[in-house]
Structure formats: structure tokens, C-alpha cells
mmCIF file of C-alpha atoms in Angstrom:
data_model
loop_
_atom_site.group_PDB
_atom_site.id
_atom_site.type_symbol
_atom_site.label_atom_id
_atom_site.label_comp_id
_atom_site.label_asym_id
_atom_site.label_seq_id
_atom_site.Cartn_x
_atom_site.Cartn_y
_atom_site.Cartn_z
ATOM 1 C CA MET A 174 0.000 0.000 0.000
ATOM 2 C CA LYS A 175 2.868 2.368 0.834
ATOM 3 C CA SER A 176 4.485 1.749 -2.533
ATOM 4 C CA MET A 177 1.220 2.654 -4.279
ATOM 5 C CA LEU A 178 1.111 5.950 -2.379
ATOM 6 C CA VAL A 179 4.733 6.738 -3.248
ATOM 7 C CA SER A 180 4.060 5.828 -6.885
ATOM 8 C CA ALA A 181 1.050 8.145 -6.980
ATOM 9 C CA ILE A 182 3.066 11.017 -5.501
ATOM 10 C CA VAL A 183 5.914 10.498 -7.974
ATOM 11 C CA LEU A 184 3.456 10.255 -10.875
ATOM 12 C CA TYR A 185 1.705 13.443 -9.771
ATOM 13 C CA ALA A 186 5.030 15.284 -9.450
ATOM 14 C CA GLY A 187 6.115 14.090 -12.897
ATOM 15 C CA VAL A 188 2.883 15.067 -14.612
ATOM 16 C CA THR A 189 2.845 18.455 -12.861
ATOM 17 C CA ALA A 190 6.476 19.114 -13.843
ATOM 18 C CA PHE A 191 5.713 18.149 -17.439
ATOM 19 C CA ILE A 192 2.695 20.464 -17.644
ATOM 20 C CA GLU A 193 4.553 23.408 -16.079
ATOM 21 C CA SER A 194 7.574 22.861 -18.338
ATOM 22 C CA PHE A 195 5.363 22.701 -21.407
ATOM 23 C CA LYS A 196 3.644 25.953 -20.418
ATOM 24 C CA LYS A 197 7.004 27.685 -19.986
ATOM 25 C CA ILE A 198 8.229 26.418 -23.349
ATOM 26 C CA LEU A 199 5.190 27.893 -25.046
ATOM 27 C CA LYS A 200 5.365 31.162 -23.090
ATOM 28 C CA LEU A 201 9.162 31.680 -23.538
ATOM 29 C CA ASP A 202 9.803 33.657 -20.361
ATOM 30 C CA THR A 203 13.275 34.959 -19.635
ATOM 31 C CA ALA A 204 14.983 32.995 -16.899
ATOM 32 C CA GLU A 205 15.853 34.906 -13.747
ATOM 33 C CA TYR A 206 18.645 33.881 -11.410
ATOM 34 C CA ASN A 207 19.840 35.347 -8.150
ATOM 35 C CA ILE A 208 22.720 34.654 -5.770
ATOM 36 C CA PHE A 209 20.615 32.294 -3.629
ATOM 37 C CA THR A 210 19.669 30.184 -6.658
ATOM 38 C CA LEU A 211 23.255 29.989 -7.861
ATOM 39 C CA THR A 212 24.484 29.085 -4.363
ATOM 40 C CA ILE A 213 22.013 26.212 -4.162
ATOM 41 C CA LEU A 214 23.030 25.080 -7.655
ATOM 42 C CA ILE A 215 26.731 25.095 -6.725
ATOM 43 C CA ALA A 216 26.031 23.209 -3.478
ATOM 44 C CA GLY A 217 24.025 20.622 -5.439
ATOM 45 C CA ILE A 218 26.868 20.156 -7.914
ATOM 46 C CA ILE A 219 29.376 19.600 -5.110
ATOM 47 C CA VAL A 220 27.064 17.087 -3.397
ATOM 48 C CA LYS A 221 26.521 15.233 -6.696
ATOM 49 C CA PHE A 222 30.256 14.843 -7.233
ATOM 50 C CA ILE A 223 30.866 13.713 -3.651
ATOM 51 C CA LEU A 224 27.923 11.297 -3.748
ATOM 52 C CA GLY A 225 28.942 9.980 -7.172
ATOM 53 C CA ASN A 226 32.501 9.272 -6.077
ATOM 54 C CA TYR A 227 31.402 7.714 -2.790
ATOM 55 C CA VAL A 228 28.820 5.396 -4.343
ATOM 56 C CA LYS A 229 31.152 4.441 -7.193
ATOM 57 C CA ASN A 230 33.978 3.600 -4.765
ATOM 58 C CA LYS A 231 31.624 1.610 -2.519
ATOM 59 C CA GLY A 232 30.374 -0.242 -5.576
ATOM 60 C CA LYS A 233 33.913 -1.194 -6.521
ATOM 61 C CA GLU A 234 34.616 -2.172 -2.918
ATOM 62 C CA VAL A 235 31.670 -4.579 -2.718
ATOM 63 C CA ASN A 236 31.900 -5.562 -6.403
ATOM 64 C CA SER A 237 28.449 -4.214 -7.281
ATOM 65 C CA TYR A 238 28.029 -3.108 -10.881
ATOM 66 C CA SER A 239 24.739 -1.379 -10.090
ATOM 67 C CA LEU A 240 26.373 0.812 -7.433
ATOM 68 C CA VAL A 241 29.227 1.678 -9.792
ATOM 69 C CA ALA A 242 26.695 2.616 -12.461
ATOM 70 C CA SER A 243 24.671 4.668 -9.971
ATOM 71 C CA GLY A 244 27.812 6.503 -8.877
ATOM 72 C CA SER A 245 28.747 7.192 -12.471
ATOM 73 C CA ASP A 246 25.239 8.505 -13.106
ATOM 74 C CA ALA A 247 25.460 10.901 -10.154
ATOM 75 C CA PHE A 248 28.893 12.082 -11.326
ATOM 76 C CA ASN A 249 27.617 12.653 -14.873
ATOM 77 C CA ASP A 250 24.616 14.498 -13.457
ATOM 78 C CA GLY A 251 27.082 16.806 -11.727
ATOM 79 C CA LEU A 252 28.791 17.476 -15.053
ATOM 80 C CA LEU A 253 25.461 18.361 -16.654
ATOM 81 C CA SER A 254 24.679 20.641 -13.734
ATOM 82 C CA ILE A 255 27.932 22.497 -14.374
ATOM 83 C CA VAL A 256 26.669 23.212 -17.889
ATOM 84 C CA GLY A 257 23.455 24.561 -16.373
ATOM 85 C CA LEU A 258 25.479 26.744 -14.014
ATOM 86 C CA LEU A 259 27.569 28.112 -16.883
ATOM 87 C CA LEU A 260 24.444 28.924 -18.878
ATOM 88 C CA SER A 261 22.957 30.656 -15.837
ATOM 89 C CA LEU A 262 26.077 32.785 -15.482
ATOM 90 C CA ILE A 263 25.949 33.682 -19.174
ATOM 91 C CA ILE A 264 22.321 34.787 -18.798
ATOM 92 C CA LEU A 265 23.223 36.866 -15.721
ATOM 93 C CA ASN A 266 26.048 38.602 -17.592
ATOM 94 C CA GLN A 267 23.777 39.557 -20.495
ATOM 95 C CA ASP A 268 21.749 41.928 -18.334
#
């Protein structure tokens, strides 16, 4: 029963995110960033790299391919977040 509730919450969050993203694509608003947003983004990037390395090393330690893959995924997510940060900084410098 708990897994059904979690699934419903995740499904609702996904559908809501999709609808809001679609609306913003059609509306084409200019993105706005502030120091707080960029600080949270930088903190998230650092956590992703630390988590990715930790999980990947633990996966190698216990010989678990799924943990190694999960760690690599978190690390790659950090790399993609750096691209998002760079784009945010470019947008800030255009103003």
C-alpha cells in the first residue's frame, strides 16, 4: 500500500512538472537567477560529485556493478549541472 502511495506522488510530481515545463516552453519567459539560486546550484553540484565518487567507490569495494553505475550517473549528473550553471552565469552577464 505504501508503494502505491509513493508511486502516486511520484506520478503526480512528474505530470505536474511536465505540464509546467510545457507551459514555460510555449510562453518563452526569460529565466531569472539570483545569488541564492546559484548558491544552491553550486552546493548541489558539489554534493553530486561527492555522492557519485562515494557510491562508485563503494560499488567497486563490494563488487556491485549497479552501485558503480549509480555513482557514475550521479557524477555525470554533476557534469550536466555544471553546464546549467555556466548557462545561468551567461544569462546573468547579459543583463
